[in-house]
Tab-separated table of C-alpha atoms and ligand atoms in Angstrom:
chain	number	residue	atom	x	y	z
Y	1	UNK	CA	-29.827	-83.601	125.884
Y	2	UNK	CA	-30.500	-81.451	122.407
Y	3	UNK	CA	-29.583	-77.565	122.647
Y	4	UNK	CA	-32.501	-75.288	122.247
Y	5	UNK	CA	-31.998	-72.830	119.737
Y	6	UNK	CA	-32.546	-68.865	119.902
Y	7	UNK	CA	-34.281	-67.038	117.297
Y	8	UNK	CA	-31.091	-64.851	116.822
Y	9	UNK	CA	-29.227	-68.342	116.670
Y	10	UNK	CA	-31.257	-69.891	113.888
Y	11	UNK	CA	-28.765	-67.654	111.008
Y	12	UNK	CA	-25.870	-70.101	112.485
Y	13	UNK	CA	-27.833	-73.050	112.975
Y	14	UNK	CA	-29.101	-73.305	109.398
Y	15	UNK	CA	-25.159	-72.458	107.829
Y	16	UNK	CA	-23.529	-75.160	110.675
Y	17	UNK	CA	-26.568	-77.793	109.327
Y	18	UNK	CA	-25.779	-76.906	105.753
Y	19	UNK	CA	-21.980	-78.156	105.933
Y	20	UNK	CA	-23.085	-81.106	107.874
Y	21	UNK	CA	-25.560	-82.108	105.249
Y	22	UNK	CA	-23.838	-81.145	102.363
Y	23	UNK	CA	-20.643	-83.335	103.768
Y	24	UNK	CA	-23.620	-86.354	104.309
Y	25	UNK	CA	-24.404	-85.903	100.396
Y	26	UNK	CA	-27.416	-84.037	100.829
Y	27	UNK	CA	-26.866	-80.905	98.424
Y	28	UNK	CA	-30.507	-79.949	98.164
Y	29	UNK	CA	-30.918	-79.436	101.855
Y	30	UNK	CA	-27.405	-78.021	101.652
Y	31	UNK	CA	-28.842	-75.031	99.296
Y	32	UNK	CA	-32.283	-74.800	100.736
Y	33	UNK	CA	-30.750	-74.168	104.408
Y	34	UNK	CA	-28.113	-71.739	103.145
Y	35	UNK	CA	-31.004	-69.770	102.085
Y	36	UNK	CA	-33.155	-70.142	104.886
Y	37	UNK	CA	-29.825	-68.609	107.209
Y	38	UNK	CA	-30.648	-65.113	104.706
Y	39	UNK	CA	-34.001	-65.049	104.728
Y	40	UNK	CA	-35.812	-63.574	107.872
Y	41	UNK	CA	-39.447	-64.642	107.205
Y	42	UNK	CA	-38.878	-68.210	106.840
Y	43	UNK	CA	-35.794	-67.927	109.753
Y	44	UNK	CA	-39.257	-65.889	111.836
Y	45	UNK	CA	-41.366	-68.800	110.512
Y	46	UNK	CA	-38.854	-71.838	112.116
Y	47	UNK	CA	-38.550	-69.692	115.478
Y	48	UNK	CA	-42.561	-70.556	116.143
Y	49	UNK	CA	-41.720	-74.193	117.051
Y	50	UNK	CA	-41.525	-75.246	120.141
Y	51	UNK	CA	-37.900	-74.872	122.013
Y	52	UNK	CA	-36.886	-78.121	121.331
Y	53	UNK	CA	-37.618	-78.204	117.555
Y	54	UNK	CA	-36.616	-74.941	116.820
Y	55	UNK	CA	-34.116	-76.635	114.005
Y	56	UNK	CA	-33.983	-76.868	110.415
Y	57	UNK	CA	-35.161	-80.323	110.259
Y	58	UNK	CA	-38.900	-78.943	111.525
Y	59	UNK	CA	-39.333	-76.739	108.523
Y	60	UNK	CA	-37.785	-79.305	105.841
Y	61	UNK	CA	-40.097	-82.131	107.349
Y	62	UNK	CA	-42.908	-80.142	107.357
Y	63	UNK	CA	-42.537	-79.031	103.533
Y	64	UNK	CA	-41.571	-82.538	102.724
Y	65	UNK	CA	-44.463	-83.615	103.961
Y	66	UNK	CA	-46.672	-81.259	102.177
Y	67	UNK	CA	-45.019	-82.225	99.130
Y	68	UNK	CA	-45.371	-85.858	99.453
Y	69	UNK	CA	-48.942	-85.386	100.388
Y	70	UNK	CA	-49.461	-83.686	96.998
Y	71	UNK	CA	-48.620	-80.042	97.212
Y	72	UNK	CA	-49.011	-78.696	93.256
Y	73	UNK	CA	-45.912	-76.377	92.682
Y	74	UNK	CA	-42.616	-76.827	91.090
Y	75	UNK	CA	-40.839	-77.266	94.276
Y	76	UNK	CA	-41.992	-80.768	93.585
Y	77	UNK	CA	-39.841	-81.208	90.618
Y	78	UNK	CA	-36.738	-80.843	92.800
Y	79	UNK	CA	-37.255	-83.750	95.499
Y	80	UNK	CA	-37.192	-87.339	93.997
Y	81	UNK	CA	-38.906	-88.542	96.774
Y	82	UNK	CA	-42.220	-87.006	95.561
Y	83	UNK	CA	-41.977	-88.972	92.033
Y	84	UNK	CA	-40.590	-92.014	93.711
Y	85	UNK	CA	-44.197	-91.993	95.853
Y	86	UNK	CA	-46.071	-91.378	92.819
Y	87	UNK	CA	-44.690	-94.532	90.938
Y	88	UNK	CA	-43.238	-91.826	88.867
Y	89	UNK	CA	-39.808	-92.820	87.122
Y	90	UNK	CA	-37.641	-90.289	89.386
Y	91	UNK	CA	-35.246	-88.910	86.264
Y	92	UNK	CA	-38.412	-87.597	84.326
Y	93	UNK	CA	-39.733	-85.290	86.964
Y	94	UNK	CA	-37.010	-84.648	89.232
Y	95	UNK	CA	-35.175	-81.217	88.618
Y	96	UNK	CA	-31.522	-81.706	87.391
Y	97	UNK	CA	-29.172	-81.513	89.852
Y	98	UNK	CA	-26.220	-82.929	88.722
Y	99	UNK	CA	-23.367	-79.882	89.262
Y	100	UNK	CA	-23.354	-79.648	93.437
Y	101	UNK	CA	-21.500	-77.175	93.179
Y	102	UNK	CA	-22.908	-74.777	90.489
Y	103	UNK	CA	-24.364	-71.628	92.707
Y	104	UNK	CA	-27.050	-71.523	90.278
Y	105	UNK	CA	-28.797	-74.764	90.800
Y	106	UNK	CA	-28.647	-74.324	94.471
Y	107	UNK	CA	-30.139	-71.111	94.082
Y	108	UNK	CA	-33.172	-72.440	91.761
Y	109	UNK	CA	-34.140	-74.759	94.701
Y	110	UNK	CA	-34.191	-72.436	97.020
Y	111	UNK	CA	-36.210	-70.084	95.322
Y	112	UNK	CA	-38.563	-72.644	94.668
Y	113	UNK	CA	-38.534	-73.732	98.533
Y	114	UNK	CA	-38.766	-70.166	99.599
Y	115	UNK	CA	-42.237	-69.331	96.670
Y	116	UNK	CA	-43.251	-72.495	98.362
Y	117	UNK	CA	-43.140	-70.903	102.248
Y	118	UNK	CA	-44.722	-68.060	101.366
Y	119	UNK	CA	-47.973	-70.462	99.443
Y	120	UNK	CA	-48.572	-72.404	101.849
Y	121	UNK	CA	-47.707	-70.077	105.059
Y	122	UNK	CA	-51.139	-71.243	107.500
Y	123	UNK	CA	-50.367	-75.464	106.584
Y	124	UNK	CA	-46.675	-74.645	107.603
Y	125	UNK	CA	-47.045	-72.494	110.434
Y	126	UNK	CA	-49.397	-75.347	111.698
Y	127	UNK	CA	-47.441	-78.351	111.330
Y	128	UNK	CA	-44.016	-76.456	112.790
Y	129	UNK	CA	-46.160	-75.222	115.877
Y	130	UNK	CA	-47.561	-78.769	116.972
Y	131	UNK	CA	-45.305	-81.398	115.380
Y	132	UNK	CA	-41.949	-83.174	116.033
Y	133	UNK	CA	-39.183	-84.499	113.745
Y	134	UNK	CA	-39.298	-88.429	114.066
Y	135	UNK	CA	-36.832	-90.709	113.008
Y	136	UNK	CA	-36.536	-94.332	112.693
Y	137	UNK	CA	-33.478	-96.032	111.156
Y	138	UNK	CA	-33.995	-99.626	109.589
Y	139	UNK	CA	-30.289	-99.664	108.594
Y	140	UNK	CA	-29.210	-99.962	112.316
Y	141	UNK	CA	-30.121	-103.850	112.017
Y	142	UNK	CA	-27.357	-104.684	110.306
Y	143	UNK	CA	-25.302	-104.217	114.064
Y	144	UNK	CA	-29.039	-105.256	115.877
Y	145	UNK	CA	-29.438	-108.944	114.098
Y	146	UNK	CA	-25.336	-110.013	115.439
Y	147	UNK	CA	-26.393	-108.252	118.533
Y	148	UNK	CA	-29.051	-109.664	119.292
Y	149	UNK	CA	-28.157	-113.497	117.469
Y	150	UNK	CA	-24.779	-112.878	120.525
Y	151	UNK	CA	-27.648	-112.726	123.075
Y	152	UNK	CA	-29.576	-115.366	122.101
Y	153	UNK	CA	-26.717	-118.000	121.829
Y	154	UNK	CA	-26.172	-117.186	125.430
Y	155	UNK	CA	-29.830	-116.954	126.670
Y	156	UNK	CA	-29.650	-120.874	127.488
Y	157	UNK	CA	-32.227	-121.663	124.732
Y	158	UNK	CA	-34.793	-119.092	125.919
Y	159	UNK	CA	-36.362	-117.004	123.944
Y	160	UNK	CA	-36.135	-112.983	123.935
Y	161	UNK	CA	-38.402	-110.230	125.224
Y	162	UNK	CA	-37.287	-107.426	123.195
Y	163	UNK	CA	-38.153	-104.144	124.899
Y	164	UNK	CA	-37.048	-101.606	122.152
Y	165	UNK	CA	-36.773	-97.970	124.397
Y	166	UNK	CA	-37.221	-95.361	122.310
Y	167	UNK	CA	-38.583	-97.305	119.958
Y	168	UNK	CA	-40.349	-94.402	117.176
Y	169	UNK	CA	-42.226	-96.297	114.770
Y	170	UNK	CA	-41.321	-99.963	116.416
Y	171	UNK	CA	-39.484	-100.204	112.698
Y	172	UNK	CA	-36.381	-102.274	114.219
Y	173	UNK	CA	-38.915	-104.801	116.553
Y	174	UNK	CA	-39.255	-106.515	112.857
Y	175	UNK	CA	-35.419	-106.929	112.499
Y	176	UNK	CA	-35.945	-110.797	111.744
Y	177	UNK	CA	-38.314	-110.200	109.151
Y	178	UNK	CA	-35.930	-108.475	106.734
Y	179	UNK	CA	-33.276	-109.888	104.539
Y	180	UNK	CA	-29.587	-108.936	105.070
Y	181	UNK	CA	-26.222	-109.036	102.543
Y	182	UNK	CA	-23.035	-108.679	104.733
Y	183	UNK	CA	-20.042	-107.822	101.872
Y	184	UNK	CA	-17.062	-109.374	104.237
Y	185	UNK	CA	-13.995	-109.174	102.475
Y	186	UNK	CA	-14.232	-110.993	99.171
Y	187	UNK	CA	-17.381	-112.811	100.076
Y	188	UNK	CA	-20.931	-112.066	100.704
Y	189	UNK	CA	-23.224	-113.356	103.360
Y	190	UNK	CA	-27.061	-113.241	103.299
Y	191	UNK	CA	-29.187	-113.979	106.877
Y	192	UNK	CA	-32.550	-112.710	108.307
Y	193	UNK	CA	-35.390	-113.662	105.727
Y	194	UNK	CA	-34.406	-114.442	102.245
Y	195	UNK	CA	-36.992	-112.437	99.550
Y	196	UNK	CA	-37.983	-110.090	102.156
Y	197	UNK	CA	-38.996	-106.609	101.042
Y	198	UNK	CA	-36.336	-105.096	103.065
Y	199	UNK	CA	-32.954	-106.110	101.575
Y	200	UNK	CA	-29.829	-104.485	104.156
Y	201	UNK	CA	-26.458	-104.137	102.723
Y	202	UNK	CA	-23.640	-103.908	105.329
Y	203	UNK	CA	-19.866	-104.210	104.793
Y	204	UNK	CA	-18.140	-105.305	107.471
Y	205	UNK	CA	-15.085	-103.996	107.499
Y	206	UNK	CA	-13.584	-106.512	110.647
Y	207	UNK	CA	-14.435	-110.036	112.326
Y	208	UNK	CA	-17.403	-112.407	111.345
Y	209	UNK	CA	-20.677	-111.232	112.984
Y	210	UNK	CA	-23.166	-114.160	113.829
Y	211	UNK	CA	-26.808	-113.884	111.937
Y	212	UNK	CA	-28.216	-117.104	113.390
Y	213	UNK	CA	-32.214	-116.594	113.805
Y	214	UNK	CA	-33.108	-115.520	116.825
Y	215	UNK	CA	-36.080	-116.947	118.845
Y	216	UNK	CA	-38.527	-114.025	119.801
Y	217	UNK	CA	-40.876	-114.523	122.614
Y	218	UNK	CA	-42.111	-111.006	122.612
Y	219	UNK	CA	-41.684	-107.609	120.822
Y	220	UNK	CA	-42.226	-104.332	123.241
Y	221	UNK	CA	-42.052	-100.793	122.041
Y	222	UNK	CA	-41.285	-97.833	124.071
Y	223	UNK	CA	-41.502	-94.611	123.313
Y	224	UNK	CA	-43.001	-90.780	124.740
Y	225	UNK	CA	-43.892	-90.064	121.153
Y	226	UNK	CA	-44.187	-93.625	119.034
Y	227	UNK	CA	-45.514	-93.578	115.933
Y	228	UNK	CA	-48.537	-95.857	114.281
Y	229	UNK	CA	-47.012	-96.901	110.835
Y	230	UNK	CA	-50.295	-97.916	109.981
Y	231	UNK	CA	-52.233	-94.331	110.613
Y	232	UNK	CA	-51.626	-92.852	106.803
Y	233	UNK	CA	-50.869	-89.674	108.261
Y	234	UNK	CA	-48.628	-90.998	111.075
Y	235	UNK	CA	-46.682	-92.510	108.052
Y	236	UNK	CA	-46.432	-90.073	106.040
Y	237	UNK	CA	-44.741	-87.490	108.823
Y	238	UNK	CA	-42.235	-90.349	109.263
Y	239	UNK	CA	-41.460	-90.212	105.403
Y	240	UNK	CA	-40.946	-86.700	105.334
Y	241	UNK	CA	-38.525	-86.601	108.228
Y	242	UNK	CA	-36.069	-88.461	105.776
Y	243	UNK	CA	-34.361	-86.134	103.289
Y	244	UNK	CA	-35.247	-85.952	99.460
Y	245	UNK	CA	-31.665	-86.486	98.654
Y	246	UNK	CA	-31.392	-89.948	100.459
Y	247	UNK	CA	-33.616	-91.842	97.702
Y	248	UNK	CA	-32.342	-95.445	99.351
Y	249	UNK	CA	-33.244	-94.754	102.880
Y	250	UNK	CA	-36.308	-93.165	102.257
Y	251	UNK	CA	-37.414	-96.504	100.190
Y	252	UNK	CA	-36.110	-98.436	102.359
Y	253	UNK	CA	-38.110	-96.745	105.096
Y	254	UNK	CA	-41.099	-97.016	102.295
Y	255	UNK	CA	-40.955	-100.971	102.154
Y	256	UNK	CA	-40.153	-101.171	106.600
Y	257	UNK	CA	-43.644	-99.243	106.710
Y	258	UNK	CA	-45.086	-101.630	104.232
Y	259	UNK	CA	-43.750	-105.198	106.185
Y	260	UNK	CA	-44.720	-103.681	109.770
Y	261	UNK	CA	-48.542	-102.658	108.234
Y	262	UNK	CA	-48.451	-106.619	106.881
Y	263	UNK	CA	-46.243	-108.232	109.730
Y	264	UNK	CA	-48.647	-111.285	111.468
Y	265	UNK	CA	-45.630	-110.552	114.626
Y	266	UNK	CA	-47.260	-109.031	117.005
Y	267	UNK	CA	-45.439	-105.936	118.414
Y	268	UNK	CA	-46.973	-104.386	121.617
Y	269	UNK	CA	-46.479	-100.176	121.813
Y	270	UNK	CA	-46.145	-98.654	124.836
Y	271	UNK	CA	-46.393	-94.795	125.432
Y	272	UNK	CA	-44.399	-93.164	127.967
Y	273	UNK	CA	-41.134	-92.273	129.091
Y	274	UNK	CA	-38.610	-95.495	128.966
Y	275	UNK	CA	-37.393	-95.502	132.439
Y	276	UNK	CA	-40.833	-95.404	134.086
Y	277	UNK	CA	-42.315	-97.808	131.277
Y	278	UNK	CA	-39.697	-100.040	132.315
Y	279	UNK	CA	-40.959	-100.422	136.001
Y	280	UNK	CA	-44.575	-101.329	134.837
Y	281	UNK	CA	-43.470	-103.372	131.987
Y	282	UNK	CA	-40.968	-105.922	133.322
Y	283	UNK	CA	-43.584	-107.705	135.826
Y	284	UNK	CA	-45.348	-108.688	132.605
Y	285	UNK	CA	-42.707	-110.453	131.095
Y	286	UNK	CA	-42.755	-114.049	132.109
Y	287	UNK	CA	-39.812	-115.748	133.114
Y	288	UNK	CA	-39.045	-118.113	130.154
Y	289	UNK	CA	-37.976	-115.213	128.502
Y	290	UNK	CA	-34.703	-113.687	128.432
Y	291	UNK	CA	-35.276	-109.860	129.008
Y	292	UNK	CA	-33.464	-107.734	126.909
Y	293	UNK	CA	-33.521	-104.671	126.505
Y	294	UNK	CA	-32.494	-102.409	124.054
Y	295	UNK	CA	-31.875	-98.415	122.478
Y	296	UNK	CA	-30.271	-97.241	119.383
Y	297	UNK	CA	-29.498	-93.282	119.081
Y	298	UNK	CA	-31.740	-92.820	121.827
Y	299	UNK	CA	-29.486	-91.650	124.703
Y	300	UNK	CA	-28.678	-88.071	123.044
Y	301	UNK	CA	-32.254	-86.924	124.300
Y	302	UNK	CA	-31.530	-88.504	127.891
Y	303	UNK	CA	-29.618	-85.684	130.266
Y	304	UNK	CA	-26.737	-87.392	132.394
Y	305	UNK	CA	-29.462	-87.736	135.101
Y	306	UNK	CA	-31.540	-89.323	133.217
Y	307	UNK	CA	-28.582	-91.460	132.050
Y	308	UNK	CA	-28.271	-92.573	135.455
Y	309	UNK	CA	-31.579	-92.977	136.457
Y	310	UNK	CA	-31.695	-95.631	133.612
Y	311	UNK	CA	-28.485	-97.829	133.949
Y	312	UNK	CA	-29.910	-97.600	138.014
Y	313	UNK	CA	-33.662	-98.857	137.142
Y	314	UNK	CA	-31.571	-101.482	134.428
Y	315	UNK	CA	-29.600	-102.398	137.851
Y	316	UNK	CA	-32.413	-103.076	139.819
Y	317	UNK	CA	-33.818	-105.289	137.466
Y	318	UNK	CA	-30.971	-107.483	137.359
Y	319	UNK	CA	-31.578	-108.034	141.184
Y	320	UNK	CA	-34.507	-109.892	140.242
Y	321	UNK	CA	-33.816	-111.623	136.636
Y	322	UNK	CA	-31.063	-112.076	134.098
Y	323	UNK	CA	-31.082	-108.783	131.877
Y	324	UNK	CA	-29.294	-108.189	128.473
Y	325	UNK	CA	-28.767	-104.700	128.211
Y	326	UNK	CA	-27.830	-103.770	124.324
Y	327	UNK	CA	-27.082	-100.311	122.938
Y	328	UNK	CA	-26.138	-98.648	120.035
Y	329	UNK	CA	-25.030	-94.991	120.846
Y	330	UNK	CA	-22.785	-92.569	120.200
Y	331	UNK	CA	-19.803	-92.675	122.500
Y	332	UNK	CA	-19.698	-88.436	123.316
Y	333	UNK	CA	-23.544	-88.929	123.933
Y	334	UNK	CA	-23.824	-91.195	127.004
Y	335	UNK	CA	-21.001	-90.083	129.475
Y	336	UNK	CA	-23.267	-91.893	132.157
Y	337	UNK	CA	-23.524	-95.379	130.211
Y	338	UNK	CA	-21.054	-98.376	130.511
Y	339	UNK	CA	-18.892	-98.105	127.245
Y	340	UNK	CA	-15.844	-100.149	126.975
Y	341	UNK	CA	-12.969	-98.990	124.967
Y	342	UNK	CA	-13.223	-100.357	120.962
Y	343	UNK	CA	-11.014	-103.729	121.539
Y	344	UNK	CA	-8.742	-102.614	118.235
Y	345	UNK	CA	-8.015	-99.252	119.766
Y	346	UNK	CA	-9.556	-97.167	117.078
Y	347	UNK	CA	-10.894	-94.790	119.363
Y	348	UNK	CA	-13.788	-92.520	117.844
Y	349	UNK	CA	-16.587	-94.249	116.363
Y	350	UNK	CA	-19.862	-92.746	115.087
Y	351	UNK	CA	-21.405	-95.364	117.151
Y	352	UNK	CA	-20.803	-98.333	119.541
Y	353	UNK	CA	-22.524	-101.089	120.103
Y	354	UNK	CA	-22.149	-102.339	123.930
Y	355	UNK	CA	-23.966	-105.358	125.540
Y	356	UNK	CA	-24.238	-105.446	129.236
Y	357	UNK	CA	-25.371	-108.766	130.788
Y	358	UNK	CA	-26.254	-109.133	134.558
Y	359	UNK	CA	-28.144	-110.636	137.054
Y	360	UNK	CA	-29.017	-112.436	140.150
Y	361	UNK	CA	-26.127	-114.729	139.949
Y	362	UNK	CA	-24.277	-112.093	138.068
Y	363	UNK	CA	-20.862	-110.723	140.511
Y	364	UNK	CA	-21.327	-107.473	138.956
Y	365	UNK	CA	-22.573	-106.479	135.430
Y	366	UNK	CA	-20.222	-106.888	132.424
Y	367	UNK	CA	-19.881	-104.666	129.612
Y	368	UNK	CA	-18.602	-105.754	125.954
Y	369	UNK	CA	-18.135	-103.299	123.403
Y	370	UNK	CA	-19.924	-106.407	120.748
Y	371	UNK	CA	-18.952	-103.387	117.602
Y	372	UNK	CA	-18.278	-100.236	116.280
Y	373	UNK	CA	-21.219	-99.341	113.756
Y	374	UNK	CA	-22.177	-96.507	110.773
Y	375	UNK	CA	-24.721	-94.572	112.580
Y	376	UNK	CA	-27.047	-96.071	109.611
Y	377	UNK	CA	-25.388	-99.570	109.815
Y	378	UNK	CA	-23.455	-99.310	106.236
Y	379	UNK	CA	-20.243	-100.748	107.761
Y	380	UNK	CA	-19.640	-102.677	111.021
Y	381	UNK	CA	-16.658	-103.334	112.535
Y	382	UNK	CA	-17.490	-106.839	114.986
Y	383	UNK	CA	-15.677	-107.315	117.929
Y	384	UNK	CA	-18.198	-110.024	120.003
Y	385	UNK	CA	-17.569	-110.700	123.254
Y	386	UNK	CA	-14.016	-109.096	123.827
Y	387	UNK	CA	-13.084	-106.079	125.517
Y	388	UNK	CA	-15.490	-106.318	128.382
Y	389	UNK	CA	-14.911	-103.283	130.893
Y	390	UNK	CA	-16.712	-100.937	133.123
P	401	SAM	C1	-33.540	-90.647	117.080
P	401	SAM	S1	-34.982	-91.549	117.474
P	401	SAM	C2	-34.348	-93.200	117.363
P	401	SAM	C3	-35.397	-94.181	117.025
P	401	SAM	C4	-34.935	-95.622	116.867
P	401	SAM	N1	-34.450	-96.142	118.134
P	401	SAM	C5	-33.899	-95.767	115.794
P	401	SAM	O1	-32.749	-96.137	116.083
P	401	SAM	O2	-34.220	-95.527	114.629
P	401	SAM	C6	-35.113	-91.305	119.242
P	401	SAM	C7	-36.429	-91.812	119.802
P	401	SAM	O3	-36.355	-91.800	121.228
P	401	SAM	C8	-37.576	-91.338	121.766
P	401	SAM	N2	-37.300	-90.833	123.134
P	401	SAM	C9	-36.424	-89.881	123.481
P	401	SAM	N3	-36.398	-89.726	124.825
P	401	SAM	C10	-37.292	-90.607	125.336
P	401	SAM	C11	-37.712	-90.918	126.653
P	401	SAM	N4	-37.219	-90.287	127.732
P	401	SAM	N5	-38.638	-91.884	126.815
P	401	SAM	C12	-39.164	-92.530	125.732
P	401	SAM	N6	-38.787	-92.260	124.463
P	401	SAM	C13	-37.867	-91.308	124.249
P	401	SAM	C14	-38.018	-90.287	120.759
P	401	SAM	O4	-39.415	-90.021	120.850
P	401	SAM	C15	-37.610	-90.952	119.438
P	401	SAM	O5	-38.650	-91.777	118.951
C-alpha cells in the first residue's frame, strides 16, 4: 500500500525522489525536484493533492502535461518530449543538457519549471487537486509474451481469456500485436508481429524464453481508474506521466497509444476494483477458454488484506475451472502472494515473474517462479517451469 505523505514531509520526499531519479538517468527531474524540496510555494502547491498523490510525480505530470498540450514558455525548450510531439527534430529545440552534473544547468531548469508554476498557478492547482498519476508499461511484454506463450502450450489447445487486473490503459492486452528482438547471447531473436509499430528490445541475460503465438479468445481489462487511449485528453495525461528524460519509453508509449486506437482486437474495459470485478466477470467467460489471469506492478497498491482477499477469490475460482494465475511483481511488495525462490539463487530481483496454475483436478495450486524481469522488461532472466514452491 503507497505511504501518504505530510506537508512537512514533502522537503524529504522531493530530495529521496531526486537520487532515485537521477540514479534512473533522469537528470532533469533530478534538478527540478531538488528545487521543488527549497521552494515552499510550489512544496504548498503539491500538498493540495489528495493524500495519496501528494508526491512529486503529481506536479511533474501535471506540468508535463501542460507542456505537451502546448504551454508557450521556455520551460518547453528543456523537455524533448514536447519537440518529439511536435514532429520537431528534438536537438534543435531541446535545451542543452549535456554536463549532468554542472550545478548551473540544473539550476536553469528549475528556474524555468519554477517561472512556469507561478504562470500557470489556477491550470496546476486544478489538475493536482482532481487527477492521478497513471502508468502503463509496454516494456513489461518482453517477460508477458514467454509468460503467457508457457500458458498457452499447456492450456490443452484452448485458447486464453486474458483478464489483465489493474490493467491502466489496457496497453499490455495488445502484447501479440507488437514486434519483439530478444539479444540472447550472441544471437538475436524476433517474435510477436514482424513490422509492428511497437518494436521491444529485451536481453536476456539466462535460458531461452518461448515466443510461440498465443491463441487469444478474449482480452479483459480491469482497473478502478482505466484509462481510454482513445479520449485525446485521456491520452495525453498518460503521456505526461512518463518523464521528459525517457525519450524511448515515452515513444514507445506514443506508438502503444497509436496500435490500441487502430487495433481491430477487441479489448473489453471493466471499471472497478479487481477482486470484486473478478466475481462478476468469470461467469462470463465460457469454458473453451483457459482463464488466466494476470497483474504486473499492480500489487504495491493492494494492502496485505487485500493481498489475501485476492489469492482467496483466485482460490475459489479454481474450485470451479482451471485458472492460470501470472504475475509480475516486486518480491518486497506482495508478502501475501505465492513467490517461489529465483531457481539460480540470485535472491533480489526488481521483479519476478510467478505463474500459479490450479484447479478442479488440481491437488493444490503450484507456483513457478517462470523469471526474474527489469521492472521495464530490458533484461529477463527465464527460468520456465522450475522452481515451483509455495
Ligand atoms: C502501476 S499501474 C500498472 C499498470 C499496468 N499493469 C502496467 O504494468 O503497466 C497500477 C494500476 O493498478 C490499478 N489499481 C490499483 N489498485 C487497484 C484495485 N484495487 N483494483 C483495480 N485496479 C487497481 C491502478 O489504477 C493502476 O492503473
Amino acid at each position: 500500500m503507497r505511504e501518504q505523505t505530510s506537508r512537512e514531509a514533502l522537503p524529504e520526499e522531493f530530495r529521496r525522489f531526486a537520487r532515485g531519479v537521477e540514479r534512473d538517468g533522469a537528470p532533469r527531474y533530478a534538478g527540478i525536484c531538488r528545487g521543488i524540496a527549497t521552494d515552499p510555494w510550489l512544496l504548498d502547491l503539491v500538498a493540495q493533492a489528495p493524500p495519496d498523490q501528494r508526491r512529486p510525480n503529481i506536479i511533474l505530470a501535471a506540468v508535463h502535461y501542460l507542456l505537451l498540450g502546448g504551454a508557450d514558455h521556455p520551460l518547453a525548450a528543456w523537455y524533448p518530449t514536447v519537440a518529439a510531439l511536435h514532429g520537431q527534430p528534438v536537438g534543435a529545440t531541446c535545451a542543452p543538457f549535456d554536463d549532468v552534473d554542472g550545478a548551473p544547468l540544473a539550476d536553469g531548469i528549475f528556474t524555468a519549471f519554477a517561472s512556469f508554476c507561478r504562470a500557470h498557478r489556477d491550470e496546476l492547482a486544478l489538475l493536482i487537486a482532481t487527477r492521478a498519476t497513471q502508468t502503463n508499461e509496454v516494456g513489461r511484454c518482453t517477460a508477458l509474451l514467454p509468460a503467457l506463450s508457457t500458458v498457452a502450450k499447456r492450456s490443452n489447445g484452448a485458447p486464453l481469456a486474458v483478464v489483465d487486473l489493474g490493467t491502466s490503459a489496457a496497453l499490455n492486452l495488445h502484447f501479440d500485436e507488437y514486434a519483439y528482438r530478444y539479444a540472447m547471447h550472441d544471437a538475436t531473436r524476433d517474435a510477436g508481429r514482424a513490422g509492428s509499430r511497437v518494436m521491444l528490445h529485451c536481453d536476456v541475460i539466462d535460458g531461452e524464453p518461448p515466443t510461440a503465438p498465443v491463441a487469444v479468445a478474449r482480452r479483459i481489462g480491469v482497473d478502478r481508474s482505466p484509462v481510454d487511449v482513445r479520449d485525446d485528453d485521456s491520452a495525453r495525461w498518460l503521456l505526461a506521466c512518463q518523464w521528459p528524460d525517457h525519450l524511448d519509453r515515452f515513444s514507445l508509449a506514443r506508438d502503444a497509444i497509436a496500435l490500441a486506437r487502430s487495433s481491430d482486437q477487441p479489448v473489453e474495459m471493466v471499471e472497478g476494483d479487481l477482486v470484486e470485478s473478478l466475481r462478476r466477470l468469470v461467469p462470463t467467460v465460457p469454458d473453451h477458454a483457459h482463464l488466466c489471469l494476470v497483474h504486473t506492478w499492480v500489487a504495491a497498491y493492494l494492502a496485505p488484506d487485500e493481498q489475501r482477499a485476492l489469492r482467496a477469490e483466485i482460490a475459489a475460482i479454481a474450485t470451479t475451472r482451471p485458472v492460470s494465475w501470472l504475475f509480475a511483481e516486486a518480491p518486497y511488495e506482495v508478502p501475501e502472494l505465492p513467490l517461489p525462490l529465483s531457481p539460480d539463487g540470485s535472491g533480489k530481483s526488481p521483479t519476478a515473474v510467478v505463474l500459479v496454475e490450479d484447479g478442479p483436478d488440481a491437488p493444490a495450486p503450484s507456483a513457478s517462479r517462470l523469471a526474474d524481469m527489469h521492472s521495464h522488461g530490458r533484461w529477463l532472466r527465464w527460468f520456465g517451469l522450475v522452481g515451483q514452491g509455495r
